[in-house]
Coordinates of C-alpha atoms in Angstrom, one line a residue:
Chain A
X73 CA 0.0 0.0 0.0
X74 CA 1.1 3.5 -0.7
X75 CA 1.0 6.2 1.9
X76 CA -1.2 9.1 0.8
X77 CA -0.7 11.5 3.8
X78 CA 1.9 11.5 6.5
X79 CA 3.3 13.8 9.1
X80 CA 6.2 13.8 11.5
X81 CA 6.5 16.0 14.6
X82 CA 3.9 18.4 13.2
X83 CA 3.4 21.3 15.5
X84 CA 1.6 24.6 15.4
X85 CA 1.2 27.5 17.8
X86 CA -1.1 30.6 17.8
X87 CA 1.2 32.9 19.7
X88 CA 1.6 31.4 23.2
X89 CA -1.0 28.7 22.7
X90 CA 0.2 25.4 21.3
X91 CA -2.5 23.9 19.1
X92 CA -0.6 20.9 17.8
X93 CA 2.2 19.4 19.9
X94 CA 4.2 17.4 17.4
X95 CA 1.9 14.8 15.9
X96 CA 2.9 11.8 13.7
X97 CA 0.6 9.8 11.5
X98 CA 0.5 8.0 8.2
X99 CA -2.6 7.4 6.1
X100 CA -2.8 4.8 3.3
X101 CA -4.1 5.6 -0.1
X102 CA -7.8 4.9 -0.7
X103 CA -8.8 5.0 3.0
X104 CA -11.5 7.0 4.7
X105 CA -9.6 8.4 7.7
X106 CA -11.2 10.4 10.5
X107 CA -9.7 12.8 13.0
X108 CA -11.9 12.8 16.1
X109 CA -11.5 15.3 18.9
X110 CA -13.5 17.8 20.9
X111 CA -13.2 21.5 20.1
X112 CA -9.7 22.7 20.9
X113 CA -8.1 19.3 20.3
X114 CA -6.1 20.7 17.4
X115 CA -8.0 19.0 14.6
X116 CA -9.1 22.2 12.9
X117 CA -5.5 23.5 12.9
X118 CA -4.3 20.1 11.5
X119 CA -7.0 20.4 8.8
X120 CA -5.9 23.9 7.8
X121 CA -2.3 22.8 7.6
X122 CA -3.2 19.8 5.4
X123 CA -5.5 22.0 3.3
X124 CA -2.5 24.2 2.6
X125 CA -3.9 27.4 4.1
X126 CA -1.8 27.4 7.3
X127 CA 2.0 27.2 6.9
X128 CA 4.0 24.5 8.7
X129 CA 5.7 25.8 11.8
X130 CA 7.4 22.6 13.1
X131 CA 7.9 19.1 11.8
X132 CA 7.1 17.8 8.3
X133 CA 4.0 16.7 6.4
X134 CA 3.7 15.0 3.0
X135 CA 0.5 14.8 0.9
X136 CA 0.4 12.6 -2.2
X137 CA 4.2 12.7 -2.4
X138 CA 4.4 16.5 -2.1
X139 CA 6.3 18.1 0.8
X140 CA 4.0 20.7 2.3
X141 CA 7.0 23.0 2.7
X142 CA 7.6 22.8 -1.0
X143 CA 5.8 24.1 -4.0
X144 CA 2.1 23.7 -3.4
X145 CA 0.6 24.3 -6.8
X146 CA 1.0 20.8 -8.1
X147 CA -0.5 19.4 -4.9
X148 CA -3.5 21.8 -4.9
X149 CA -4.5 20.4 -8.3
X150 CA -4.9 17.0 -6.7
X151 CA -6.7 17.8 -3.5
X152 CA -10.3 18.8 -2.9
X153 CA -11.2 20.8 0.2
X154 CA -14.6 21.2 1.7
X155 CA -14.6 23.7 4.6
X156 CA -17.0 23.7 7.5
X157 CA -17.9 27.3 6.9
X158 CA -19.6 27.8 3.6
X159 CA -17.4 28.7 0.7
X160 CA -20.1 29.3 -1.8
X161 CA -21.3 32.6 -3.3
X162 CA -24.8 33.0 -2.0
X163 CA -25.8 35.5 -4.6
X164 CA -24.8 33.3 -7.5
X165 CA -26.6 30.2 -8.9
X166 CA -25.5 26.7 -8.1
X167 CA -24.2 26.2 -11.6
X168 CA -22.3 29.5 -11.5
X169 CA -20.7 28.5 -8.3
X170 CA -19.5 25.2 -9.8
X171 CA -18.3 26.8 -13.0
X172 CA -16.2 29.4 -11.1
X173 CA -14.9 26.6 -8.9
X174 CA -13.9 24.6 -12.0
X175 CA -12.1 27.6 -13.5
X176 CA -10.0 27.9 -10.4
X177 CA -9.0 24.3 -11.0
X178 CA -8.1 25.0 -14.6
X179 CA -11.2 23.3 -16.1
X180 CA -12.9 25.0 -19.0
X181 CA -15.2 24.6 -22.0
X182 CA -16.9 21.3 -22.8
X183 CA -15.0 19.3 -20.2
X184 CA -16.0 21.7 -17.4
X185 CA -19.6 21.6 -18.5
X186 CA -19.6 17.8 -18.6
X187 CA -18.0 17.7 -15.1
X188 CA -20.5 20.2 -13.7
X189 CA -23.4 18.2 -15.1
X190 CA -22.0 15.0 -13.8
X191 CA -21.5 16.4 -10.3
X192 CA -24.9 18.0 -10.3
X193 CA -26.5 14.6 -11.2
X194 CA -24.5 12.8 -8.5
X195 CA -25.6 15.3 -5.9
X196 CA -29.1 15.2 -7.2
X197 CA -29.0 18.9 -7.8
X198 CA -29.6 19.1 -11.5
X199 CA -33.1 20.5 -11.3
X200 CA -32.0 23.3 -9.1
X201 CA -28.9 24.3 -11.0
X202 CA -30.3 27.7 -12.0
X203 CA -31.3 28.7 -8.5
X204 CA -29.3 31.0 -6.3
X205 CA -27.4 29.4 -3.5
X206 CA -29.1 31.6 -0.9
X207 CA -32.5 29.9 -1.7
X208 CA -31.1 26.4 -0.9
X209 CA -31.4 24.6 2.5
X210 CA -28.3 23.9 4.5
X211 CA -28.2 20.3 3.5
X212 CA -28.4 21.2 -0.2
X213 CA -25.7 23.8 0.1
X214 CA -23.5 21.2 1.7
X215 CA -24.0 19.0 -1.3
X216 CA -23.0 21.8 -3.7
X217 CA -19.9 22.4 -1.6
X218 CA -19.0 18.7 -2.0
X219 CA -19.8 18.8 -5.7
X220 CA -17.4 21.8 -6.0
X221 CA -14.7 20.0 -4.1
X222 CA -14.9 16.9 -6.3
X223 CA -15.2 18.7 -9.6
X224 CA -11.6 18.2 -10.6
X225 CA -11.5 14.6 -9.5
X226 CA -9.1 15.0 -6.7
X227 CA -7.0 12.1 -5.3
X228 CA -7.4 13.4 -1.8
X229 CA -10.5 14.9 -0.4
X230 CA -10.3 16.9 2.9
X231 CA -13.6 17.5 4.7
X232 CA -13.9 19.6 7.8
X233 CA -16.9 18.5 9.9
X234 CA -18.7 17.1 6.8
X235 CA -22.1 16.4 8.4
X236 CA -22.6 20.0 9.6
X237 CA -26.2 20.9 8.7
X238 CA -27.0 17.5 7.1
X239 CA -30.0 15.5 8.1
X240 CA -29.4 11.7 8.7
X241 CA -30.6 10.7 5.2
X242 CA -28.3 13.2 3.5
X243 CA -25.5 12.1 5.8
X244 CA -25.9 8.5 4.8
X245 CA -25.9 9.5 1.1
X246 CA -22.7 11.5 1.5
X247 CA -20.8 8.6 3.1
X248 CA -22.0 5.9 0.7
X249 CA -21.0 8.2 -2.2
X250 CA -17.6 8.8 -0.7
X251 CA -17.0 5.1 0.1
X252 CA -17.9 4.2 -3.5
X253 CA -15.1 6.3 -4.9
X254 CA -12.2 4.1 -5.9
X255 CA -8.7 5.3 -5.2
X256 CA -10.0 8.4 -3.4
X257 CA -8.4 9.1 -0.1
X258 CA -10.8 10.9 2.3
X259 CA -9.6 12.7 5.3
X260 CA -12.2 14.3 7.6
X261 CA -12.4 15.9 11.0
X262 CA -15.3 15.5 13.3
X263 CA -16.4 16.0 16.9
X264 CA -19.3 13.7 16.5
X265 CA -18.9 10.1 17.7
X266 CA -21.4 8.6 15.4
X267 CA -19.8 10.3 12.4
X268 CA -16.4 9.0 13.5
X269 CA -17.9 5.5 13.3
X270 CA -17.9 5.7 9.4
X271 CA -14.2 6.0 9.3
X272 CA -12.1 3.0 8.2
X273 CA -9.4 4.4 10.4
X274 CA -9.6 6.9 13.2
X275 CA -7.1 9.1 14.9
X276 CA -8.3 10.6 18.2
X277 CA -6.8 13.9 19.2
X278 CA -6.8 15.6 22.6
X279 CA -5.1 18.9 23.4
X280 CA -2.9 18.9 20.4
X281 CA -1.7 15.3 20.8
X282 CA -2.7 12.0 19.2
X283 CA -4.1 9.7 21.9
X284 CA -5.2 6.7 19.8
X285 CA -5.2 5.3 16.3
X286 CA -7.1 2.4 14.8
X287 CA -10.3 1.3 13.3
X288 CA -13.3 2.2 15.3
X289 CA -13.9 -1.5 16.0
X290 CA -10.4 -2.2 17.1
X291 CA -10.3 0.9 19.3
X292 CA -13.4 -0.3 21.1
X293 CA -12.2 -3.9 21.2
X294 CA -9.0 -2.7 22.9
X295 CA -11.2 -1.9 25.9
X296 CA -12.6 -5.4 25.6
X297 CA -14.5 -5.2 28.8
X298 CA -17.9 -3.8 29.4
X299 CA -18.4 -0.3 30.8
X300 CA -20.2 0.4 34.0
X301 CA -21.6 3.8 34.8
X302 CA -22.7 4.5 38.3
X303 CA -24.3 7.6 39.6
X304 CA -23.3 7.6 43.2
X305 CA -24.4 9.4 46.3
X306 CA -20.8 9.6 47.6
X307 CA -18.7 9.0 44.5
X308 CA -15.3 9.3 46.2
X309 CA -15.9 6.8 49.0
X310 CA -17.7 4.4 46.7
X311 CA -14.8 4.5 44.2
X312 CA -12.4 3.8 47.0
X313 CA -14.5 0.9 48.2
X314 CA -14.8 -0.7 44.8
X315 CA -11.1 -0.3 44.1
X316 CA -10.3 -2.0 47.4
X317 CA -12.7 -4.9 47.0
X318 CA -12.3 -5.7 43.3
X319 CA -9.1 -4.0 42.3
X320 CA -10.9 -2.1 39.6
X321 CA -10.0 1.5 38.9
X322 CA -13.0 3.9 39.0
X323 CA -12.7 7.2 37.2
X324 CA -14.8 10.0 38.8
X325 CA -16.7 12.6 36.8
X326 CA -18.7 14.7 39.1
X327 CA -21.1 12.2 40.8
X328 CA -20.6 9.6 38.1
X329 CA -18.2 6.7 38.3
X330 CA -16.9 5.2 35.2
X331 CA -15.6 1.6 35.5
X332 CA -14.2 -0.7 32.9
X333 CA -14.6 -4.3 34.0
X334 CA -14.4 -7.8 32.5
X335 CA -17.0 -8.9 35.0
X336 CA -19.5 -6.0 35.1
X337 CA -22.4 -8.3 36.1
X338 CA -20.7 -9.5 39.2
X339 CA -19.8 -6.0 40.2
X340 CA -23.4 -4.9 39.8
X341 CA -24.7 -7.9 41.9
X342 CA -22.2 -7.0 44.6
X343 CA -23.2 -3.3 44.6
X344 CA -26.8 -4.2 44.8
X345 CA -26.2 -6.5 47.7
X346 CA -23.9 -4.3 49.8
X347 CA -24.3 -0.6 48.7
X348 CA -27.8 -0.3 47.3
X349 CA -28.4 3.0 49.1
X350 CA -25.1 4.5 47.6
X351 CA -26.3 4.0 44.0
X352 CA -28.8 6.3 42.3
X353 CA -28.5 4.8 38.9
X354 CA -26.4 2.1 37.3
X355 CA -25.9 1.3 33.6
X356 CA -23.9 -1.3 31.7
X357 CA -22.8 -0.9 28.1
X358 CA -20.4 -2.0 25.4
X359 CA -17.6 0.4 25.0
X360 CA -18.2 3.4 22.7
X361 CA -15.7 5.7 21.1
X362 CA -16.4 8.0 24.0
X363 CA -15.2 5.3 26.3
X364 CA -12.1 5.0 24.3
X365 CA -11.5 8.7 24.6
X366 CA -12.1 8.6 28.4
X367 CA -9.8 5.6 28.8
X368 CA -7.0 7.3 26.8
X369 CA -7.2 10.8 28.2
X370 CA -8.9 10.5 31.6
X371 CA -11.3 13.2 30.5
X372 CA -14.8 13.2 29.3
X373 CA -15.1 14.1 25.6
X374 CA -17.1 17.3 26.2
X375 CA -14.9 18.5 29.0
X376 CA -12.3 19.3 26.5
X377 CA -14.6 21.6 24.6
X378 CA -15.5 23.5 27.7
X379 CA -11.8 24.0 28.5
X380 CA -11.2 25.2 25.0
X381 CA -13.7 28.0 25.4
Chain B
X253 CA -3.3 32.1 -14.7
X254 CA -5.3 33.8 -17.5
X255 CA -8.4 31.7 -16.9
X256 CA -8.3 32.3 -13.1
X257 CA -8.0 36.0 -13.6
X258 CA -10.8 36.0 -16.1
X259 CA -13.0 33.9 -13.9
X260 CA -12.4 36.1 -10.8
X261 CA -13.0 39.2 -12.9
X262 CA -16.2 37.7 -14.4
X263 CA -17.5 36.6 -11.0
X264 CA -17.0 40.1 -9.6
X265 CA -19.0 41.7 -12.5
X266 CA -21.8 39.0 -12.5
X267 CA -22.1 39.3 -8.7
X268 CA -22.6 43.0 -9.0
X269 CA -25.1 42.9 -11.8
X270 CA -27.2 40.2 -10.1
X271 CA -27.5 42.4 -7.0
X272 CA -30.0 45.0 -8.2
X273 CA -30.1 47.1 -5.1
X274 CA -26.3 47.5 -5.3
X275 CA -26.5 48.6 -8.9
X276 CA -29.0 51.3 -8.2
X277 CA -27.4 52.6 -5.0
X278 CA -23.9 52.7 -6.4
X279 CA -25.0 54.5 -9.6
X280 CA -27.5 56.8 -7.8
X281 CA -25.5 57.8 -4.8
X282 CA -22.7 59.8 -6.6
X283 CA -25.3 61.5 -8.8
X284 CA -27.2 62.6 -5.7
X285 CA -23.9 63.8 -4.2
X286 CA -23.1 65.7 -7.2
X287 CA -26.5 67.4 -7.5
X288 CA -26.5 68.4 -3.8
X289 CA -23.0 69.8 -3.9
X290 CA -23.5 71.5 -7.3
X291 CA -26.7 73.1 -6.0
X292 CA -25.4 74.1 -2.6
X293 CA -22.0 75.5 -3.6
X294 CA -23.1 77.0 -6.8
X295 CA -21.9 80.5 -5.7
X296 CA -18.8 79.4 -4.0
X297 CA -15.6 81.3 -4.8
X298 CA -13.1 78.4 -5.0
X299 CA -13.4 77.6 -8.6
X300 CA -11.3 78.7 -11.6
X301 CA -12.7 81.4 -13.9
X302 CA -16.4 81.4 -14.5
X303 CA -16.8 77.6 -14.1
X304 CA -19.9 76.5 -12.1
X305 CA -19.3 74.4 -9.1
X306 CA -21.1 71.5 -10.7
X307 CA -18.6 71.6 -13.5
X308 CA -15.7 71.9 -11.1
X309 CA -16.9 69.0 -9.0
X310 CA -17.6 66.8 -12.1
X311 CA -14.1 65.1 -12.3
X312 CA -14.1 65.0 -8.5
X313 CA -17.3 63.0 -8.5
X314 CA -15.8 60.6 -11.0
X315 CA -12.9 60.1 -8.6
X316 CA -15.4 59.7 -5.8
X317 CA -17.3 57.0 -7.7
X318 CA -14.1 55.1 -8.3
X319 CA -13.1 55.3 -4.6
X320 CA -16.5 54.2 -3.3
X321 CA -16.6 51.3 -5.8
X322 CA -13.1 50.3 -4.8
X323 CA -14.1 50.3 -1.1
X324 CA -17.3 48.4 -1.5
X325 CA -15.9 45.8 -3.7
X326 CA -12.8 45.1 -1.7
X327 CA -14.5 45.1 1.8
X328 CA -15.9 41.6 1.0
X329 CA -12.3 40.3 1.1
X330 CA -12.3 40.6 4.9
X331 CA -15.1 38.1 5.5
X332 CA -14.5 36.1 2.3
X333 CA -11.0 35.2 3.5
X334 CA -12.1 33.6 6.8
X335 CA -15.1 31.9 5.4
X336 CA -16.5 32.0 2.0
X337 CA -15.5 32.0 -1.6
X338 CA -11.9 33.2 -1.0
X339 CA -11.1 30.1 1.1
X340 CA -11.7 27.9 -1.8
X341 CA -9.6 30.1 -4.0
X342 CA -6.8 29.9 -1.5
X343 CA -6.7 26.1 -1.6
X344 CA -6.9 26.0 -5.4
X345 CA -3.8 25.9 -7.7
X346 CA -4.5 29.5 -8.8
X347 CA -1.3 31.6 -8.4
X348 CA -1.7 34.1 -5.5
X349 CA -1.0 37.0 -7.8
X350 CA -4.0 36.0 -9.9
X351 CA -6.2 36.5 -6.8
X352 CA -5.2 40.1 -6.4
X353 CA -5.2 40.8 -10.2
X354 CA -8.7 39.2 -10.8
X355 CA -10.2 41.1 -7.9
X356 CA -8.6 44.4 -8.8
X357 CA -9.5 44.1 -12.5
X358 CA -13.1 43.2 -11.6
X359 CA -13.5 46.1 -9.2
X360 CA -11.9 48.5 -11.7
X361 CA -14.3 47.4 -14.4
X362 CA -17.2 48.1 -12.1
X363 CA -15.8 51.5 -11.3
X364 CA -15.5 52.3 -14.9
X365 CA -19.0 51.1 -15.6
X366 CA -20.3 53.5 -12.9
X367 CA -18.1 56.2 -14.4
X368 CA -19.7 55.6 -17.8
X369 CA -23.2 56.2 -16.4
X370 CA -22.1 59.4 -14.8
X371 CA -20.3 60.5 -18.0
X372 CA -23.8 60.8 -19.6
X373 CA -24.4 63.8 -17.3
X374 CA -21.3 65.7 -18.6
X375 CA -23.4 68.0 -20.9
X376 CA -25.6 69.0 -18.0
X377 CA -22.6 69.9 -16.0
X378 CA -21.1 72.0 -18.8
X379 CA -18.1 69.8 -19.1
X380 CA -16.8 69.8 -22.7
X381 CA -16.7 66.2 -23.8
X382 CA -15.9 64.7 -27.2
X383 CA -14.5 61.4 -28.3
X384 CA -10.9 62.2 -27.6
X385 CA -11.4 63.7 -24.2
X386 CA -13.9 60.9 -23.4
X387 CA -11.3 58.3 -24.2
X388 CA -8.5 60.1 -22.5
X389 CA -10.5 60.6 -19.3
X390 CA -11.6 57.0 -19.4
X391 CA -8.0 55.9 -19.5
X392 CA -7.1 58.1 -16.6
X393 CA -10.1 56.9 -14.7
X394 CA -9.0 53.3 -15.2
X395 CA -5.6 54.1 -13.8
X396 CA -7.2 55.7 -10.7
X397 CA -9.5 52.7 -10.4
X398 CA -6.5 50.3 -10.4
X399 CA -4.7 52.3 -7.8
X400 CA -7.6 52.7 -5.4
X401 CA -8.8 49.1 -5.8
X402 CA -5.2 47.9 -5.1
X403 CA -5.1 50.1 -2.1
X404 CA -8.6 48.9 -0.9
X405 CA -7.6 45.3 -1.4
X406 CA -4.3 45.7 0.5
X407 CA -6.1 47.3 3.4
X408 CA -8.9 44.8 3.4
X409 CA -6.5 41.9 3.4
X410 CA -4.5 43.0 6.4
X411 CA -7.7 44.0 8.3
X412 CA -9.3 41.6 10.8
X413 CA -12.8 43.1 10.7
X414 CA -15.1 45.2 8.6
X415 CA -15.4 47.5 11.5
X416 CA -11.7 48.1 11.4
X417 CA -11.9 48.8 7.7
X418 CA -14.7 51.4 8.2
X419 CA -12.3 53.1 10.6
X420 CA -9.6 53.2 8.1
X421 CA -12.0 54.4 5.5
X422 CA -13.1 57.4 7.5
X423 CA -9.6 58.2 8.9
X424 CA -7.6 57.7 5.7
X425 CA -9.6 57.1 2.5
X426 CA -12.2 59.9 2.9
X427 CA -9.6 62.6 3.8
X428 CA -7.6 61.3 0.8
X429 CA -10.6 62.0 -1.4
X430 CA -11.4 65.4 0.3
X431 CA -7.7 66.5 -0.1
X432 CA -7.4 65.5 -3.8
X433 CA -8.7 68.6 -5.4
X434 CA -12.0 66.8 -6.1
X435 CA -13.9 69.2 -3.9
X436 CA -11.7 72.3 -3.8
X437 CA -8.5 73.4 -5.4
X438 CA -5.2 73.7 -3.6
X439 CA -4.8 77.3 -4.7
X440 CA -6.0 79.4 -1.8
X441 CA -6.1 76.6 0.7
X442 CA -4.2 76.8 4.1
X443 CA -0.5 76.0 3.5
X444 CA -0.7 72.8 5.5
X445 CA -3.7 71.7 3.4
X446 CA -1.8 72.6 0.3
X447 CA 1.1 70.5 1.5
X448 CA -1.1 67.5 2.3
X449 CA -2.7 67.8 -1.1
X450 CA 0.6 67.9 -2.9
X451 CA 1.6 64.7 -1.0
X452 CA -1.6 62.9 -1.8
X453 CA -1.2 60.7 -4.9
X454 CA -4.9 60.9 -5.7
X455 CA -4.5 64.7 -6.2
X456 CA -2.5 63.8 -9.4
X457 CA -5.2 61.4 -10.5
X458 CA -7.9 64.0 -10.2
X459 CA -5.7 66.6 -11.9
X460 CA -4.9 64.1 -14.7
X461 CA -8.7 63.8 -15.2
X462 CA -9.0 67.6 -15.5
X463 CA -6.2 67.6 -18.1
X464 CA -8.0 64.9 -20.0
X465 CA -11.2 67.0 -20.2
X466 CA -9.8 70.5 -20.7
X467 CA -6.2 70.0 -22.0
X468 CA -3.1 71.8 -20.7
X469 CA -3.2 75.6 -20.7
X470 CA -6.9 75.8 -20.1
X471 CA -8.3 78.0 -17.3
X472 CA -9.6 74.9 -15.7
X473 CA -6.2 73.4 -15.2
X474 CA -4.4 76.5 -13.9
X475 CA -2.5 75.9 -10.7
X476 CA -2.4 72.1 -11.1
X477 CA 0.8 70.1 -11.2
X478 CA 2.2 69.5 -14.7
X479 CA 0.3 67.0 -16.8
X480 CA 3.3 64.7 -17.2
X481 CA 3.8 64.6 -13.5
X482 CA 0.1 63.8 -12.9
X483 CA 0.3 60.9 -15.3
X484 CA 3.6 59.7 -13.9
X485 CA 2.4 59.7 -10.3
X486 CA -0.9 58.0 -11.3
X487 CA 0.9 55.2 -13.0
X488 CA 3.3 54.8 -10.1
X489 CA 0.4 54.9 -7.6
X490 CA -1.3 52.1 -9.5
X491 CA 1.9 50.0 -9.7
X492 CA 2.7 50.5 -6.1
X493 CA -0.7 49.5 -4.7
X494 CA -1.0 46.6 -7.1
X495 CA 2.4 45.3 -6.0
X496 CA 1.3 45.7 -2.3
X497 CA -1.9 43.8 -3.0
X498 CA 0.1 40.9 -4.6
X499 CA 2.6 41.0 -1.8
X500 CA 0.1 40.8 1.1
X501 CA -1.6 37.8 -0.7
X502 CA 1.7 36.0 -1.1
X503 CA 2.6 36.3 2.5
X504 CA 1.5 33.0 4.0
X505 CA 1.4 34.1 7.5
X506 CA -0.5 32.2 10.1
X507 CA -2.7 35.2 10.6
X508 CA -4.3 34.8 7.3
X509 CA -6.2 31.7 8.0
X510 CA -7.1 32.0 11.6

């Protein structure tokens, strides 16, 4: 397999604040790769660097065989970028937006028209081609953005929070379309657990560092055990007690205990028997990506976003 | 490069023409300005010979049209760069210089278009206009448009907010217009004013416009800098601001994409 995107020791700071603290990764060609992290995890900065709009400050990165510190023009012809914030001209029609987008990629004439028609058809937008973008719903606009990003048949597609504004049906369409594209490497960022599930491979970011890499299934399997969540009356003392009796480590988030256990049922039975009055609520579940995040960072996923604000 | 410049230029013009309220306001506003000033200052003394103030202010209004068009069409750069169309331009293989060139040519075309509408009023203002003077003044107007759009683009690119740009506009661009000889001549002005006017590159553009209409040696161009100097400064002004616009786009600082 060929490597499509790689980075070594990639770092970036906004003044004093270090947004990326030297990350290394390598993504194979043809994969759908997700970067999952809460706001402030550095994923947007990483996205902007890979999209060639932020310069590299430290480390190296290579996209499709092009060093990001080198000449970017050849590379830009081969990547498609869809930003989270709209990059369409609201006052222009859908077709005009695509035509101008095509011109910027060097497409023109009959070939451009053919590609525009093709992408409009794929996005099921043909009938509305003559309407102004401002009259479209958020989901439709998103599809136009994607059509624009794919117009020049890029080898690498970069998507920043691709599901923003999409309803579940449109989201499904988007991913089945992307997964059907042969030889297209897709790299996307997200802060949504369920969106991260569609990735073939996932990199989890936290505070500018990579905390886990793997397929969503393997990351969850790494936990193996089941997850117990307990809302406790006295979380500290209950955690200490459980740790003493069973040797299991309980992480405390407010009044909630988070325990990873191979024998969750036994633990529940024990708690019901001995500490019934200490427990407000108890839940058992298979590990989710959020549990992976908690295990790797010791933080809840959304705590990170609050810190970042 | 050519296609990208053409496309950016075309987009600018199409965007303008599809926005009807913008078309009316940008054509109507200078006409109203001109009528108000011409009417109010009809008897004012600071005009050469027996020229009416409406006639004196006519080339000035053209400069004003160009300045306003330059401001309004470059202000979008500020928002567009953070989110919007410009983001997709920045990740495309288009050379950075084409971004500045396309935008500047587009805005200059709009400015000229507005100028053309106002030109139709020349007979009412008493401004002598024939084919030669029309063409000459158009060429000068284009130079001024290039210079001011380049300036507007540069300011907009380095600016973080539209509010900041408005500040610059009131503090810097409006005084530049007021002290360009568009509203009143340097002759008879306070020495400090006269000095500022001589240092203002737009003064030479407005003067070059007057030369284009009236020719050298006419009463209307008395007291202006020499014609060759006016043209030279105008060309230099356009070259400098265009280079600045290209330079700011080329800088890939981290500030750009935040």
